[in-house]
Coordinates of C-alpha atoms in Angstrom, one line a residue:
X1 CA -34.7 52.8 6.8
X2 CA -31.0 53.3 7.6
X3 CA -28.6 50.7 6.5
X4 CA -26.4 48.9 9.0
X5 CA -23.2 50.8 9.9
X6 CA -24.2 53.7 7.6
X7 CA -22.8 56.3 10.1
X8 CA -19.5 54.6 10.8
X9 CA -18.2 54.9 7.2
X10 CA -19.5 56.2 3.8
X11 CA -22.0 54.0 2.1
X12 CA -20.9 55.2 -1.3
X13 CA -17.5 54.5 -2.9
X14 CA -15.3 57.6 -3.3
X15 CA -14.4 58.8 -6.8
X16 CA -11.6 61.4 -6.1
X17 CA -11.8 62.8 -9.6
X18 CA -15.5 63.5 -9.5
X19 CA -16.1 64.5 -5.9
X20 CA -15.8 68.0 -4.4
X21 CA -15.1 67.8 -0.7
X22 CA -15.7 70.7 1.7
X23 CA -15.6 71.1 5.5
X24 CA -16.9 74.0 7.5
X25 CA -15.6 75.3 10.9
X26 CA -18.6 77.2 12.3
X27 CA -18.4 79.9 14.9
X28 CA -21.0 82.4 16.3
X29 CA -20.6 85.1 13.6
X30 CA -18.6 83.5 10.8
X31 CA -17.4 80.2 9.3
X32 CA -14.2 79.0 7.6
X33 CA -14.8 76.7 4.6
X34 CA -12.0 74.5 3.4
X35 CA -12.2 72.4 0.2
X36 CA -10.5 69.7 -1.9
X37 CA -11.3 70.6 -5.5
X38 CA -10.4 68.0 -8.2
X39 CA -7.9 69.4 -10.7
X40 CA -7.0 72.4 -8.5
X41 CA -3.6 72.1 -6.9
X42 CA -4.2 74.6 -4.1
X43 CA -6.6 73.6 -1.4
X44 CA -9.0 76.6 -1.2
X45 CA -9.9 78.3 2.1
X46 CA -12.6 80.9 2.4
X47 CA -14.0 82.8 5.4
X48 CA -17.7 83.6 5.2
X49 CA -20.3 85.1 7.3
X50 CA -23.0 82.8 8.5
X51 CA -24.9 82.9 5.2
X52 CA -26.2 79.7 3.7
X53 CA -26.7 81.3 0.3
X54 CA -23.1 82.5 0.2
X55 CA -21.9 79.0 1.1
X56 CA -23.9 77.5 -1.7
X57 CA -22.5 80.0 -4.2
X58 CA -19.0 79.1 -3.0
X59 CA -19.5 75.4 -3.5
X60 CA -20.9 76.0 -7.0
X61 CA -17.9 78.3 -7.8
X62 CA -15.5 75.5 -6.8
X63 CA -17.4 73.1 -8.9
X64 CA -17.0 75.4 -11.9
X65 CA -13.3 75.6 -11.2
X66 CA -13.0 71.8 -11.3
X67 CA -15.0 71.8 -14.6
X68 CA -12.5 74.2 -16.1
X69 CA -9.7 71.9 -15.0
X70 CA -11.4 69.1 -16.9
X71 CA -13.1 67.3 -14.0
X72 CA -16.9 66.7 -14.1
X73 CA -18.2 66.9 -10.5
X74 CA -20.8 64.3 -9.8
X75 CA -20.8 64.6 -6.0
X76 CA -20.4 67.4 -3.6
X77 CA -19.8 66.2 0.0
X78 CA -19.8 68.7 2.9
X79 CA -19.2 68.1 6.6
X80 CA -19.1 70.1 9.7
X81 CA -18.9 69.3 13.4
X82 CA -22.0 69.1 15.6
X83 CA -22.3 72.2 17.8
X84 CA -24.6 75.0 18.9
X85 CA -25.9 75.6 15.4
X86 CA -27.6 72.2 15.5
X87 CA -28.7 70.7 12.2
X88 CA -30.5 73.5 10.4
X89 CA -27.6 74.0 7.9
X90 CA -27.5 70.3 7.1
X91 CA -31.2 70.2 6.4
X92 CA -30.9 73.3 4.2
X93 CA -28.0 72.0 2.2
X94 CA -29.8 68.7 1.7
X95 CA -32.8 70.6 0.4
X96 CA -30.5 72.1 -2.2
X97 CA -29.2 68.7 -3.4
X98 CA -25.9 68.8 -1.4
X99 CA -24.6 65.7 0.3
X100 CA -23.9 66.8 3.9
X101 CA -22.7 65.0 7.0
X102 CA -22.4 66.1 10.6
X103 CA -19.3 64.9 12.5
X104 CA -19.4 63.9 16.1
X105 CA -17.0 66.4 17.6
X106 CA -15.5 64.0 20.2
X107 CA -14.8 61.4 17.6
X108 CA -12.0 63.4 15.8
X109 CA -8.6 62.5 17.0
X110 CA -6.5 65.5 18.1
X111 CA -2.9 66.0 19.1
X112 CA -2.0 65.1 22.7
X113 CA 0.6 67.7 23.1
X114 CA 0.4 69.7 26.3
X115 CA 0.1 73.0 24.5
X116 CA -1.1 72.2 21.0
X117 CA -1.8 75.0 18.5
X118 CA -5.5 75.4 17.8
X119 CA -6.8 77.7 15.1
X120 CA -9.7 77.5 12.7
X121 CA -7.3 76.9 9.9
X122 CA -5.7 73.9 11.7
X123 CA -9.2 72.6 12.7
X124 CA -10.3 72.6 9.1
X125 CA -7.2 70.7 8.1
X126 CA -8.0 68.1 10.8
X127 CA -11.6 67.8 9.7
X128 CA -10.5 67.3 6.0
X129 CA -8.2 64.4 6.9
X130 CA -10.9 62.8 9.1
X131 CA -13.7 63.3 6.6
X132 CA -11.6 62.1 3.7
X133 CA -10.8 58.9 5.5
X134 CA -14.5 58.4 6.3
X135 CA -15.4 58.9 2.6
X136 CA -12.9 56.3 1.6
X137 CA -14.8 53.8 3.8
X138 CA -12.1 53.4 6.4
X139 CA -13.1 52.9 10.0
X140 CA -12.2 55.0 13.1
X141 CA -11.4 58.3 11.3
X142 CA -14.5 59.9 12.7
X143 CA -18.2 59.2 13.5
X144 CA -21.2 60.8 12.0
X145 CA -24.3 62.0 13.8
X146 CA -27.8 61.1 12.5
X147 CA -29.4 64.3 11.1
X148 CA -32.9 64.5 12.6
X149 CA -35.8 66.2 10.9
X150 CA -37.2 69.4 12.3
X151 CA -40.2 67.3 13.4
X152 CA -38.0 65.0 15.4
X153 CA -36.2 67.9 17.1
X154 CA -39.6 69.5 17.9
X155 CA -40.9 66.3 19.5
X156 CA -38.1 66.4 22.1
X157 CA -38.8 69.9 23.2
X158 CA -41.7 69.2 25.7
X159 CA -39.8 66.6 27.6
X160 CA -36.6 68.7 27.8
X161 CA -38.6 71.8 28.8
X162 CA -40.4 69.7 31.5
X163 CA -37.0 68.6 32.9
X164 CA -35.7 72.1 32.9
X165 CA -38.8 73.4 34.7
X166 CA -38.7 70.7 37.3
X167 CA -35.1 71.6 38.1
X168 CA -36.0 75.3 38.3
X169 CA -38.8 74.5 40.6
X170 CA -36.5 72.6 42.9
X171 CA -34.0 75.4 42.9
X172 CA -36.7 77.9 44.0
X173 CA -37.9 75.7 46.8
X174 CA -34.3 75.1 48.0
X175 CA -33.6 78.9 47.9
X176 CA -36.7 79.6 50.0
X177 CA -35.8 77.0 52.6
X178 CA -32.2 78.3 52.8
X179 CA -33.5 81.8 53.3
X180 CA -35.8 80.7 56.2
X181 CA -33.1 78.6 57.8
X182 CA -30.8 81.7 57.9
X183 CA -33.5 83.3 60.1
X184 CA -33.7 80.1 62.3
X185 CA -37.1 79.1 60.9
X186 CA -37.3 75.3 60.2
X187 CA -40.2 73.0 59.5
X188 CA -41.9 75.3 57.0
X189 CA -42.9 73.6 53.8
X190 CA -43.2 76.2 51.0
X191 CA -44.7 73.6 48.6
X192 CA -48.0 73.6 50.5
X193 CA -51.0 75.3 48.9
X194 CA -51.6 77.6 51.9
X195 CA -47.9 78.3 52.4
X196 CA -48.1 81.9 51.0
X197 CA -50.8 82.8 53.6
X198 CA -48.7 81.5 56.5
X199 CA -45.7 83.7 55.8
X200 CA -47.1 86.5 57.9
X201 CA -47.4 84.1 60.9
X202 CA -43.8 82.9 60.8
X203 CA -41.6 84.0 63.7
X204 CA -37.9 83.8 64.3
X205 CA -36.5 82.2 67.5
X206 CA -36.3 85.7 68.9
X207 CA -40.1 86.1 68.3
X208 CA -39.8 88.6 65.5
X209 CA -41.6 88.7 62.2
X210 CA -39.8 88.2 58.8
X211 CA -38.6 91.6 57.7
X212 CA -40.2 93.3 54.7
X213 CA -37.5 92.7 52.1
X214 CA -37.1 89.0 52.9
X215 CA -40.9 88.6 53.0
X216 CA -41.3 90.3 49.6
X217 CA -38.5 88.0 48.1
X218 CA -40.3 84.9 49.5
X219 CA -43.6 86.0 48.0
X220 CA -42.0 86.5 44.6
X221 CA -40.4 83.1 44.8
X222 CA -43.7 81.5 45.6
X223 CA -45.3 83.3 42.6
X224 CA -42.5 82.0 40.3
X225 CA -43.0 78.5 41.7
X226 CA -46.8 78.7 41.0
X227 CA -46.1 79.9 37.5
X228 CA -43.7 77.0 36.9
X229 CA -46.3 74.6 38.3
X230 CA -48.8 75.9 35.8
X231 CA -46.4 75.5 32.9
X232 CA -45.5 72.0 33.9
X233 CA -49.2 71.1 34.1
X234 CA -49.7 72.6 30.6
X235 CA -46.9 70.4 29.2
X236 CA -48.3 67.3 30.8
X237 CA -51.8 68.0 29.6
X238 CA -50.6 68.7 26.1
X239 CA -48.7 65.4 26.0
X240 CA -51.7 63.4 27.0
X241 CA -53.9 65.2 24.5
X242 CA -51.3 64.5 21.7
X243 CA -51.2 60.8 22.5
X244 CA -55.0 60.6 22.7
X245 CA -55.4 62.3 19.3
X246 CA -53.0 59.9 17.5
X247 CA -52.5 56.8 19.6
X248 CA -51.4 54.7 16.6
X249 CA -48.6 57.1 15.6
X250 CA -45.1 55.5 15.8
X251 CA -43.7 57.3 18.9
X252 CA -47.1 57.5 20.6
X253 CA -47.6 53.8 20.2
X254 CA -44.2 53.2 21.7
X255 CA -45.1 55.5 24.7
X256 CA -48.4 53.7 25.3
X257 CA -46.7 50.3 25.1
X258 CA -44.0 51.3 27.6
X259 CA -46.5 52.9 29.9
X260 CA -48.2 49.5 30.3
X261 CA -45.1 48.2 32.1
X262 CA -45.9 48.6 35.8
X263 CA -43.4 51.0 37.3
X264 CA -43.1 53.1 34.1
X265 CA -45.1 56.3 33.9
X266 CA -46.1 58.4 30.9
X267 CA -43.3 60.9 31.6
X268 CA -40.6 58.3 31.7
X269 CA -42.0 56.5 28.7
X270 CA -42.1 59.7 26.6
X271 CA -38.6 60.6 27.6
X272 CA -37.2 57.2 26.7
X273 CA -39.0 57.1 23.3
X274 CA -38.1 60.6 22.2
X275 CA -34.5 60.5 23.4
X276 CA -33.4 56.9 22.7
X277 CA -36.0 54.3 21.5
X278 CA -37.4 56.2 18.5
X279 CA -33.9 56.2 16.9
X280 CA -33.1 53.5 14.3
X281 CA -30.5 51.7 16.3
X282 CA -28.3 49.0 14.7
X283 CA -28.3 46.5 17.6
X284 CA -28.4 46.2 21.3
X285 CA -24.8 47.4 21.7
X286 CA -25.6 50.5 19.8
X287 CA -28.6 51.1 22.1
X288 CA -26.5 50.8 25.3
X289 CA -23.7 52.9 23.8
X290 CA -26.0 55.7 22.8
X291 CA -27.3 55.9 26.3
X292 CA -23.8 56.0 27.7
X293 CA -24.3 52.8 29.7
X294 CA -21.1 51.1 28.6
X295 CA -17.8 50.9 30.4
X296 CA -14.5 52.7 29.7
X297 CA -11.7 50.2 30.3
X298 CA -8.1 51.3 30.8
X299 CA -5.8 48.4 29.8
X300 CA -2.1 48.6 29.1
X301 CA 0.4 45.8 29.6
X302 CA -0.6 44.0 32.9
X303 CA -2.7 46.9 34.0
X304 CA -6.4 46.2 34.0
X305 CA -8.9 48.6 35.4
X306 CA -12.3 50.1 34.7
X307 CA -12.8 53.9 34.8
X308 CA -16.5 53.8 35.1
X309 CA -19.3 54.7 32.7
X310 CA -18.2 56.2 29.3
X311 CA -20.9 58.9 29.6
X312 CA -20.5 59.5 25.9
X313 CA -24.1 59.1 24.9
X314 CA -27.4 60.7 25.8
X315 CA -27.2 62.0 29.3
X316 CA -31.0 62.4 29.7
X317 CA -31.5 58.8 28.7
X318 CA -28.7 57.6 31.1
X319 CA -30.1 59.4 34.1
X320 CA -33.6 58.3 33.4
X321 CA -32.6 54.7 33.0
X322 CA -30.7 54.6 36.2
X323 CA -33.7 56.1 38.1
X324 CA -36.0 53.6 36.3
X325 CA -33.8 50.7 37.3
X326 CA -34.2 51.4 41.0
X327 CA -38.0 51.8 40.5
X328 CA -38.1 48.6 38.5
X329 CA -36.8 46.7 41.5
X330 CA -39.7 47.9 43.5
X331 CA -42.5 47.2 41.1
X332 CA -41.2 44.2 39.2
X333 CA -39.7 42.1 42.0
X334 CA -40.6 38.8 40.3
X335 CA -39.1 39.6 36.9
X336 CA -36.0 37.8 35.7
X337 CA -34.0 41.0 35.6
X338 CA -34.8 41.8 39.3
X339 CA -33.9 38.2 40.3
X340 CA -30.7 38.5 38.4
X341 CA -29.9 41.8 40.3
X342 CA -30.7 40.3 43.7
X343 CA -28.6 37.2 43.0
X344 CA -25.6 39.3 42.1
X345 CA -25.9 41.7 45.1
X346 CA -27.3 39.8 48.1
X347 CA -24.1 38.1 49.1
X348 CA -21.7 40.9 48.2
X349 CA -21.7 44.2 50.0
X350 CA -21.1 47.5 48.3
X351 CA -22.1 46.3 44.8
X352 CA -25.7 47.6 44.5
X353 CA -24.7 51.0 43.0
X354 CA -22.3 49.3 40.5
X355 CA -24.8 46.6 39.5
X356 CA -27.7 49.0 39.1
X357 CA -25.9 50.4 36.0
X358 CA -25.7 46.9 34.6
X359 CA -29.4 46.4 35.3
X360 CA -30.2 49.7 33.6
X361 CA -28.3 48.6 30.5
X362 CA -30.1 45.2 30.4
X363 CA -33.5 46.9 31.1
X364 CA -33.0 49.5 28.3
X365 CA -32.2 46.7 25.8
X366 CA -35.3 44.8 27.0
X367 CA -37.5 47.8 26.6
X368 CA -36.0 48.4 23.1
X369 CA -36.9 44.9 22.1
X370 CA -40.4 45.4 23.6
X371 CA -41.2 48.5 21.4
X372 CA -39.4 47.1 18.3
X373 CA -40.3 43.5 18.3
X374 CA -43.1 43.2 20.9
X375 CA -41.0 40.8 23.1
X376 CA -42.1 41.2 26.7
X377 CA -39.2 40.7 29.2
X378 CA -39.5 37.6 31.2
X379 CA -41.6 38.0 34.4
X380 CA -42.5 41.6 33.6
X381 CA -46.1 42.4 34.5
X382 CA -48.0 44.7 32.1
X383 CA -51.1 46.7 32.7
X384 CA -54.1 45.7 30.6
X385 CA -54.4 47.5 27.3
X386 CA -56.9 50.3 27.2

C-alpha cells in the first residue's frame, strides 16, 4: 500500500554524505548518465549504450570512488524521465537493489526563452536539480510516476488494442465509403454481411460497373475489416473468459461491480478499472486530476479566465468518462447526479457541453468510491448480482 503523497516528495530523508545520486537522459541508441558522488568534486558525466549491465557497473564504480574519498554509500538513487522506454529499466534496477524513480516529463520546469539551448548535457543538469530538490522533500520540483509491474502493464494491453482496432475498422469503412462516393455511388453500407457479394451489382450514375482496380481495392478493404472484426471478437471473448475464471480477483471484481451499473458495459468497466480505478489514488482530487478532468485557470491581476480542461492525465480515461456521462443521462435519469445536471442546464442555453465535463468528474469520483468503499451513488440503479 502506498503512503499518502509518496510521489510528490521523497518519503526518506536525504543524507548527502551517504547518498549517490544519478540521472539518466535516455535516447533511442544511447544514454547520458550524470551523477553527484559524495567526496568527489567533479560531477561525473558518462555516455553509455543502452546496456543495463554497463549502467550498473558505472553506478558501482562511482560508489567505489566515494568510498575511496571516505564516504560510505548507503543509498543509490537513480531517476530518469518517463518516455518511450517505459518502465523496464526501473524494474530491472529495482531487482538489483537500486532505488529508482521515474520523473513525469512535463513536471520539470524549463527555461521560457524563445530559443533556449537544449542538449543532453543541459537536460541532465536540469534533471539533477529537480531530482535533488525532490529528494530533499521539497514540493514542486518535479513529480514522479508510479512504476507499474509488468503484470499491470500487460493487463492494459487488451483494452488498448481493442481501442486501436475499433479505430482502424472505422478508418477502413470511411475509406470505402469515400471511394464509392467519388464514383457517385451512395447508400451502400459496407458493414453489412452480404456487402462483398453486392459489389459486382453496383453501378455508377452513368450505368457503368466499378472498374477492376477499384473493385479489387474494395475487396481487400472488406477482407481487412473482416479480419479486424475477428480480432476484436477474440479480445472480447478472452476478456469474458478471464473474468469468469477469476471473478474474485481485485480488478475483475471491480469490473463486475461497475458492470452492474445500468448504462455501463463490460468494455467501459474494464477500461475504467485498468486505466484509472485500479491505481492507488490518494483522494478524489487525485482521481479527477489523473483523468485530466480538472480545469486550467489563467489568473493574473484582475484577469480571470478558464482555459478549459487541463488534459494532463490519462486521455483514454477522460474520453471514456465523457462518453459515459452522456450515456449515464440516458440510463440513470432518476439519479442525483442526472438531476443535478438537468438543474444546471435546463434554464441556461449552451451549457450542456461544459457541464457534461463536470458531470463526468463527479461520476468518476462516485464510481471510484463504489469500487473502493462499496458506496452506491444516490439514485443509481444496479443490475442484480449474478
